[in-house]
Amino acid sequence: MAEIIVGAIATVLFEKLASADFMKMVRSEGLDVQLIKWNKTFSHIQQVLADAGQKQITDRSVESWLHDLQDLAYDIDDVLDDLATEAMRRKLNKEGDASSSTNTGKGKALLKFIPTCCSKLVPHNIKYGHNMSSKLDEISTKLDTLFELKNTLGLAVNVNVERSNGTYKRPQETSLVDESKVMGREADKEALLQKLLGNEACNQNVTTMSIVGLGGIGKTTLAKVLYNDEKAKAHFELRAWVCVSEEFDVFNISKVIFQAVAGRNEEFANLDLLHVALKEKLSNKRFLVVLDDVWNENYVDLDQLQTPFVAGAPGSKIIVTTRKTNVASVMNSSEPYNLDVLSEEKALSLFAQNALNEQSFDKHPSLKLYGEGIVKKCGRLPLALITLGRVLRLKTKDAEWKRVLDSEIWNSQGGSQILPALRLSYYDLPPHLKQLFAIAPYFPRTTLLTRRKLFYCGWHKGEFFFRLDDKMDVYDVNEPFEKFRHVSFIGEEYEKYKKFKELQRARGLRTFLPIALNSWSRFNLSNNVLAELLPKLHFIRVLSLSRYLSITEVPQSIGTLKHIRYLNFSRTSIEWLPKQVGDLYNLQSLLLRDCEKLSSLRVSFVKLINLRHLDISNTPMLKKMPLGIGGLTGLQTLSKVIIEGDDGFKISELKGLTDLEGQISIVGLDKVTSPIQAKDANLIQKKGIDDLVMEWSNMFDGSRNHMIECEVLEGLRPPPKLRELQILSYGGTIFPSWVGEPSLDRLTILRLRGCKRCTDLPAVGRLQSLKELSVAGMDGVKIFSFDLPDSFHGIAFPSLEVLKFKDMQGWERWSTRLGANNDGASRSFPRLREVTIEYCPKLVEVSIDLIPSLYGLSISGCSEVVFKSMVGASKSIGMLSLWNIKGLAEINGEVLELLRSLRKLTISMCENLVSVGEKGTSLTFSENQQLTLPLKSLHITNCKNLKLFPYHQHLESLTSLTELKIYNCPSMECSFLCGSSWPPNLRILEIGGIKKPMSEWGMQSYPTSLEFLVLWGENSGVVSFVGNAKDVTSSSFLLPPSLMYLEIRGFMDVESVSEVANAKDVTSSSFLLPPTLTHLHIHDFMDVESVSEVLQHLPRLKELYACSCPNVKDLPETGTTDPSSLSIVVMK
């Protein structure tokens, strides 16, 4: 990808020569003539770069020329950047001198008599000009040589002008196909056509067919063949084709379908009107809709899209092409059709057709061997074969084909044959997009490169800052370390000094970027190493020391990094930044995220005129904004704003920062004393902001003026494209009207917390896109109602999926009844799937409509009225969690009858609860005594008075149960402990602290599916597990051979671990812990002295964890024991 570098440098050169300040400086140093000559030379070189980029695959001389040109391009970029930085320095210093001199009339008058040309006589400037002149002469000689060599390589001038200037657009996919060019899919077509035209039995009029397979395997092509088949055209009255791709927009997709079936273009004000019209068009008509390249797995989106389809006539079909099997499942597809790669014969024929314009290699036998090798490396994927075949079209020399087959491109495929073959498509991209591919090798393949990450790293169209070579190993002996420009490596917990010592030899290093493989990785590096390294990085552009917790200070030598664009000290232990950071004129991204000890930015940002991104989120000790931040009008990211009142940063200083985007948190709003200043911040015009946090102090004392705070919040009206909004500790008594205005039609998440003085919630029921509403700590609210105008006849909270209430100490009534539409559908919460109510002790009345989609319900610290009312509001609850429900004595059969969809049940800390389901009830059984509840997970813990729970006599009938946790319920009946009465598919079991001690359990034969087992003893915080812990040995346990994790807690008097698990008649030589065990945890074994007997019989053990076992004497150290797999030994 060397041509990226050269093309980018050419762009930079052109832009520099167009800069008045830059040209003024180089003219003063007499350097302008050479730069203008470079401009002409690069103009000629740029014309052949596209051809060179393609020819380097098969021509080593072109590849060598590009690499030499790339090395020189780096040097040129360094020189240009040096010149531009010097021009910037002189300009800023001159402006600073002029500003300070105007304080006295004498100074101002003196400046008039000093001509601009005399600045050249300053000692620093004389030395600088001499040094740069020598560098330019050396580079000019090398550039002339490479330019002459260009003429001998036969490179063609690029005539595709629109691609080079970046205006090329990817062609729109259509449903048309030339079936004569489709090969090897006859059997697939026949099988799918039979399903497409068949009338298989189905409960619905519409059937979904999914074609699933790898990218490039031919899913879209096959769908086109089916769509255009003459039988299909005659069979379906209406047809529509939609290319969905990654951006899933229900409105746009529905509109395309409507246009196709209606035969006209029509505008609709909202999705409801569109779907009504589409449903009418499809009504009683047999239709075919193809949704091509679907990526979205969101159930709500896909279900909403399909709503109008139910009106179709029987036999209507939807074809979905996707790489993801989950998409097929969510769309209720019939069994997905998994498309396989082509046969060897068909793949070779397809490749020949595209490479040679022939059906076979019969006319080119010498190329067949290479062709077979290329087909194999392409994995017989059609798109890869077509793409690479067209690269070789009309190339008939054996050497050219051998060059492709032996190319190193295949070595970087990482298991995917299509990526190397598609590399040619990369050469077809505009130059500014090619630069993205230069960044990609920098990161592990699993790293998600978001738009914001690319911005932070300083990539912008028309500028070039860094690029990654294919070989980045610090210790690569095949490459001289001095030539390395970019270094990326997987960070280690303790970095070796040698690694950083070697970096000092890489004088031209531009990028230093440690990579973390997970979110919790932390690294350590000596402050001395950092102080020694920084002065050597003269040309560094990207420097990341994120996650190095040992770094406590930034050396003052940071100020010598004049080329730096990206500086990342996130998640370090630094407490302040040195003032030298303020001299980094080129700095664009300064990231200090999660620096929890950072308390001061002793830096003036006045000179950081190129700063675009400042991330200071999660810096709790930082109380002041840096000086000059309000003047950085190009700032795009400002994650946190700290309002300091009259003597510091004022909110009105945000006025000029019109380019802010992404997430921004404004804290200290209680210090805003003037509503006019809030309005001057002009948030509504900062249209790039999509995530906004507004935070006041959580101290509600006499200094807070609720009237002013209300007016301040009114003045902070956000931009209409806002997606997330949090209002924290607001001190007003009411919310401004804009909080619930329909103009915030993109708002998806709203969180209100700690607004203690508000007596009403904002009327947000009309927000069409709101998916999550969280309300917490609003003690003044007594009633939650919709508060909608009388003229409102729509659906309240039409998109809401998650609703959370927490710490609502004054909340008494939830009243949101709207009734149903004419068709019986609920007029409120139609998509609500999750409700959480925590610590609302006064809530005693819940009056709500049915919630048809409610799946998850969690209630904590509330009365039983809340529980019973919420359970009665839905018949679709699949997950129920109850914690500390006041006054709840029983959950009777009538309540259980409403929970027939329940899959997970959790009950904890319900001290008054005696029974779940009456004793002897048959409500949970059908007539043939088979359980009807499809429980997969059952947790009952810390309920000291609970005696009965569902299925306590019939656990073996819970065939779907995979997880069971019962502990610290000392009153619980234990009739299920009868040896073999465990659920047959149980995978996870935690048990202990129940009425019957372990000594009375008898022989236990756990299911063979069990993988995770925890046994709780008397000293594990549970009540009375066994009377005498040594009686444990009288019980017998047959642990299943599938067990991988075993945890044993609280057997203080047991002297051997084997006593807990061994049968009483089994000697230590036939130890019963299964050899499959990989994790063994023992806690609170006060008398155990030896564990060596355990290790001898567990060849796969990876972790032995001993906690509160003070008398263990033979615990081995990691790496010194047999089994050799034992990797972690911990003792506390």
Tab-separated table of C-alpha atoms in Angstrom, residues 232-400:
chain	number	residue	atom	x	y	z
A	232	ALA	CA	-41.922	-17.018	-9.748
A	233	LYS	CA	-43.052	-13.998	-11.753
A	234	ALA	CA	-46.236	-15.820	-12.736
A	235	HIS	CA	-46.835	-17.209	-9.253
A	236	PHE	CA	-46.693	-13.935	-7.309
A	237	GLU	CA	-49.029	-11.020	-7.944
A	238	LEU	CA	-46.675	-8.467	-6.369
A	239	ARG	CA	-42.880	-8.425	-6.055
A	240	ALA	CA	-40.373	-6.130	-4.318
A	241	TRP	CA	-36.581	-6.172	-3.990
A	242	VAL	CA	-34.752	-4.239	-1.227
A	243	CYS	CA	-30.998	-4.077	-0.667
A	244	VAL	CA	-30.945	-3.612	3.120
A	245	SER	CA	-27.234	-3.820	4.046
A	246	GLU	CA	-25.983	-2.701	7.495
A	247	GLU	CA	-28.075	0.458	7.956
A	248	PHE	CA	-31.456	-0.951	8.884
A	249	ASP	CA	-34.107	1.767	8.555
A	250	VAL	CA	-37.652	0.394	8.845
A	251	PHE	CA	-39.195	3.488	7.254
A	252	ASN	CA	-36.902	3.525	4.199
A	253	ILE	CA	-37.177	-0.233	3.629
A	254	SER	CA	-40.968	-0.103	3.904
A	255	LYS	CA	-41.059	2.836	1.490
A	256	VAL	CA	-39.047	0.947	-1.145
A	257	ILE	CA	-41.426	-2.022	-0.849
A	258	PHE	CA	-44.446	0.274	-1.163
A	259	GLN	CA	-43.037	1.933	-4.275
A	260	ALA	CA	-42.417	-1.467	-5.847
A	261	VAL	CA	-45.882	-2.926	-5.203
A	262	ALA	CA	-47.803	0.316	-5.767
A	263	GLY	CA	-45.875	1.356	-8.863
A	264	ARG	CA	-45.612	4.961	-7.739
A	265	ASN	CA	-43.704	7.259	-5.408
A	266	GLU	CA	-45.651	8.721	-2.526
A	267	GLU	CA	-44.543	10.692	0.531
A	268	PHE	CA	-45.650	9.719	4.028
A	269	ALA	CA	-45.427	11.836	7.180
A	270	ASN	CA	-44.658	8.898	9.476
A	271	LEU	CA	-44.220	5.144	9.618
A	272	ASP	CA	-47.785	4.504	10.711
A	273	LEU	CA	-49.263	6.075	7.583
A	274	LEU	CA	-46.771	4.232	5.421
A	275	HIS	CA	-47.531	0.849	6.984
A	276	VAL	CA	-51.278	1.367	6.726
A	277	ALA	CA	-50.911	2.120	3.000
A	278	LEU	CA	-48.545	-0.827	2.482
A	279	LYS	CA	-50.851	-3.201	4.343
A	280	GLU	CA	-53.707	-2.109	2.104
A	281	LYS	CA	-51.656	-2.787	-1.048
A	282	LEU	CA	-50.631	-6.251	0.153
A	283	SER	CA	-54.064	-7.203	1.445
A	284	ASN	CA	-55.190	-10.579	0.033
A	285	LYS	CA	-52.402	-10.496	-2.569
A	286	ARG	CA	-49.771	-13.214	-2.926
A	287	PHE	CA	-46.484	-11.341	-2.848
A	288	LEU	CA	-42.750	-11.938	-2.894
A	289	VAL	CA	-40.368	-9.616	-1.012
A	290	VAL	CA	-36.575	-10.047	-1.086
A	291	LEU	CA	-34.597	-8.469	1.766
A	292	ASP	CA	-31.011	-8.676	0.593
A	293	ASP	CA	-27.954	-8.542	2.879
A	294	VAL	CA	-29.662	-8.195	6.279
A	295	TRP	CA	-27.365	-7.671	9.271
A	296	ASN	CA	-29.743	-6.360	11.939
A	297	GLU	CA	-30.617	-8.929	14.628
A	298	ASN	CA	-32.881	-6.621	16.651
A	299	TYR	CA	-36.195	-8.373	17.203
A	300	VAL	CA	-38.166	-5.145	17.528
A	301	ASP	CA	-36.904	-3.709	14.216
A	302	LEU	CA	-37.446	-6.905	12.248
A	303	ASP	CA	-40.849	-7.525	13.802
A	304	GLN	CA	-41.935	-3.952	13.093
A	305	LEU	CA	-40.872	-4.285	9.459
A	306	GLN	CA	-42.994	-7.408	8.986
A	307	THR	CA	-46.173	-5.949	10.505
A	308	PRO	CA	-47.895	-5.068	7.171
A	309	PHE	CA	-46.972	-8.424	5.625
A	310	VAL	CA	-49.604	-10.350	7.609
A	311	ALA	CA	-52.282	-8.950	5.283
A	312	GLY	CA	-50.927	-10.938	2.340
A	313	ALA	CA	-52.653	-13.929	0.797
A	314	PRO	CA	-51.590	-17.487	1.708
A	315	GLY	CA	-48.439	-18.510	-0.120
A	316	SER	CA	-46.755	-15.113	0.189
A	317	LYS	CA	-43.013	-15.370	0.706
A	318	ILE	CA	-40.126	-13.318	2.078
A	319	ILE	CA	-36.581	-14.195	1.007
A	320	VAL	CA	-33.821	-13.005	3.340
A	321	THR	CA	-30.125	-13.193	2.465
A	322	THR	CA	-27.768	-12.853	5.423
A	323	ARG	CA	-24.455	-13.950	6.857
A	324	LYS	CA	-25.965	-14.327	10.331
A	325	THR	CA	-28.061	-17.297	11.385
A	326	ASN	CA	-29.563	-15.218	14.212
A	327	VAL	CA	-31.287	-13.007	11.634
A	328	ALA	CA	-33.077	-16.033	10.228
A	329	SER	CA	-34.146	-17.082	13.707
A	330	VAL	CA	-35.436	-13.632	14.703
A	331	MET	CA	-37.483	-13.379	11.491
A	332	ASN	CA	-39.172	-16.700	12.257
A	333	SER	CA	-37.718	-18.205	9.143
A	334	SER	CA	-38.248	-21.790	8.160
A	335	GLU	CA	-35.083	-23.870	8.305
A	336	PRO	CA	-32.308	-21.661	6.869
A	337	TYR	CA	-30.770	-22.706	3.579
A	338	ASN	CA	-27.016	-22.795	4.187
A	339	LEU	CA	-25.259	-22.021	0.931
A	340	ASP	CA	-22.007	-23.888	0.377
A	341	VAL	CA	-18.966	-22.965	-1.727
A	342	LEU	CA	-18.757	-24.067	-5.355
A	343	SER	CA	-17.477	-27.480	-6.365
A	344	GLU	CA	-13.846	-27.595	-7.551
A	345	GLU	CA	-14.930	-28.058	-11.154
A	346	LYS	CA	-17.429	-25.209	-11.149
A	347	ALA	CA	-15.078	-22.895	-9.250
A	348	LEU	CA	-12.283	-23.472	-11.781
A	349	SER	CA	-14.675	-22.846	-14.649
A	350	LEU	CA	-15.941	-19.592	-13.090
A	351	PHE	CA	-12.364	-18.420	-12.582
A	352	ALA	CA	-11.463	-19.223	-16.196
A	353	GLN	CA	-14.519	-17.374	-17.415
A	354	ASN	CA	-13.479	-14.187	-15.629
A	355	ALA	CA	-9.708	-14.476	-16.096
A	356	LEU	CA	-9.541	-15.777	-19.665
A	357	ASN	CA	-13.042	-15.192	-21.019
A	358	GLU	CA	-13.162	-18.952	-21.587
A	359	GLN	CA	-15.234	-21.755	-20.078
A	360	SER	CA	-12.124	-23.776	-19.197
A	361	PHE	CA	-8.324	-23.837	-19.298
A	362	ASP	CA	-8.217	-26.067	-22.372
A	363	LYS	CA	-6.608	-23.331	-24.488
A	364	HIS	CA	-4.176	-22.358	-21.707
A	365	PRO	CA	-2.887	-25.625	-20.190
A	366	SER	CA	0.260	-23.986	-18.772
A	367	LEU	CA	-1.894	-21.665	-16.645
A	368	LYS	CA	-4.187	-24.381	-15.309
A	369	LEU	CA	-1.847	-25.421	-12.499
A	370	TYR	CA	-1.609	-21.829	-11.260
A	371	GLY	CA	-5.352	-21.407	-11.712
A	372	GLU	CA	-6.090	-24.456	-9.562
A	373	GLY	CA	-3.821	-23.118	-6.839
A	374	ILE	CA	-5.487	-19.698	-6.895
A	375	VAL	CA	-8.955	-21.276	-6.787
A	376	LYS	CA	-7.937	-23.295	-3.746
A	377	LYS	CA	-6.569	-20.234	-1.968
A	378	CYS	CA	-9.801	-18.355	-2.748
A	379	GLY	CA	-11.680	-21.081	-0.930
A	380	ARG	CA	-13.945	-21.582	-3.993
A	381	LEU	CA	-15.854	-18.404	-3.048
A	382	PRO	CA	-17.510	-16.952	-6.179
A	383	LEU	CA	-16.912	-13.267	-5.394
A	384	ALA	CA	-13.219	-13.871	-4.716
A	385	LEU	CA	-12.876	-15.875	-7.948
A	386	ILE	CA	-14.632	-13.212	-10.006
A	387	THR	CA	-12.663	-10.348	-8.465
A	388	LEU	CA	-9.259	-11.972	-8.816
A	389	GLY	CA	-10.129	-13.391	-12.207
A	390	ARG	CA	-10.752	-9.907	-13.536
A	391	VAL	CA	-7.356	-8.816	-12.212
A	392	LEU	CA	-5.726	-11.421	-14.433
A	393	ARG	CA	-8.026	-10.924	-17.422
A	394	LEU	CA	-6.083	-11.177	-20.674
A	395	LYS	CA	-2.820	-11.761	-18.787
A	396	THR	CA	-1.450	-14.963	-20.305
A	397	LYS	CA	2.149	-15.039	-19.090
A	398	ASP	CA	3.005	-17.815	-16.676
A	399	ALA	CA	5.164	-15.441	-14.605
A	400	GLU	CA	2.227	-13.097	-13.980
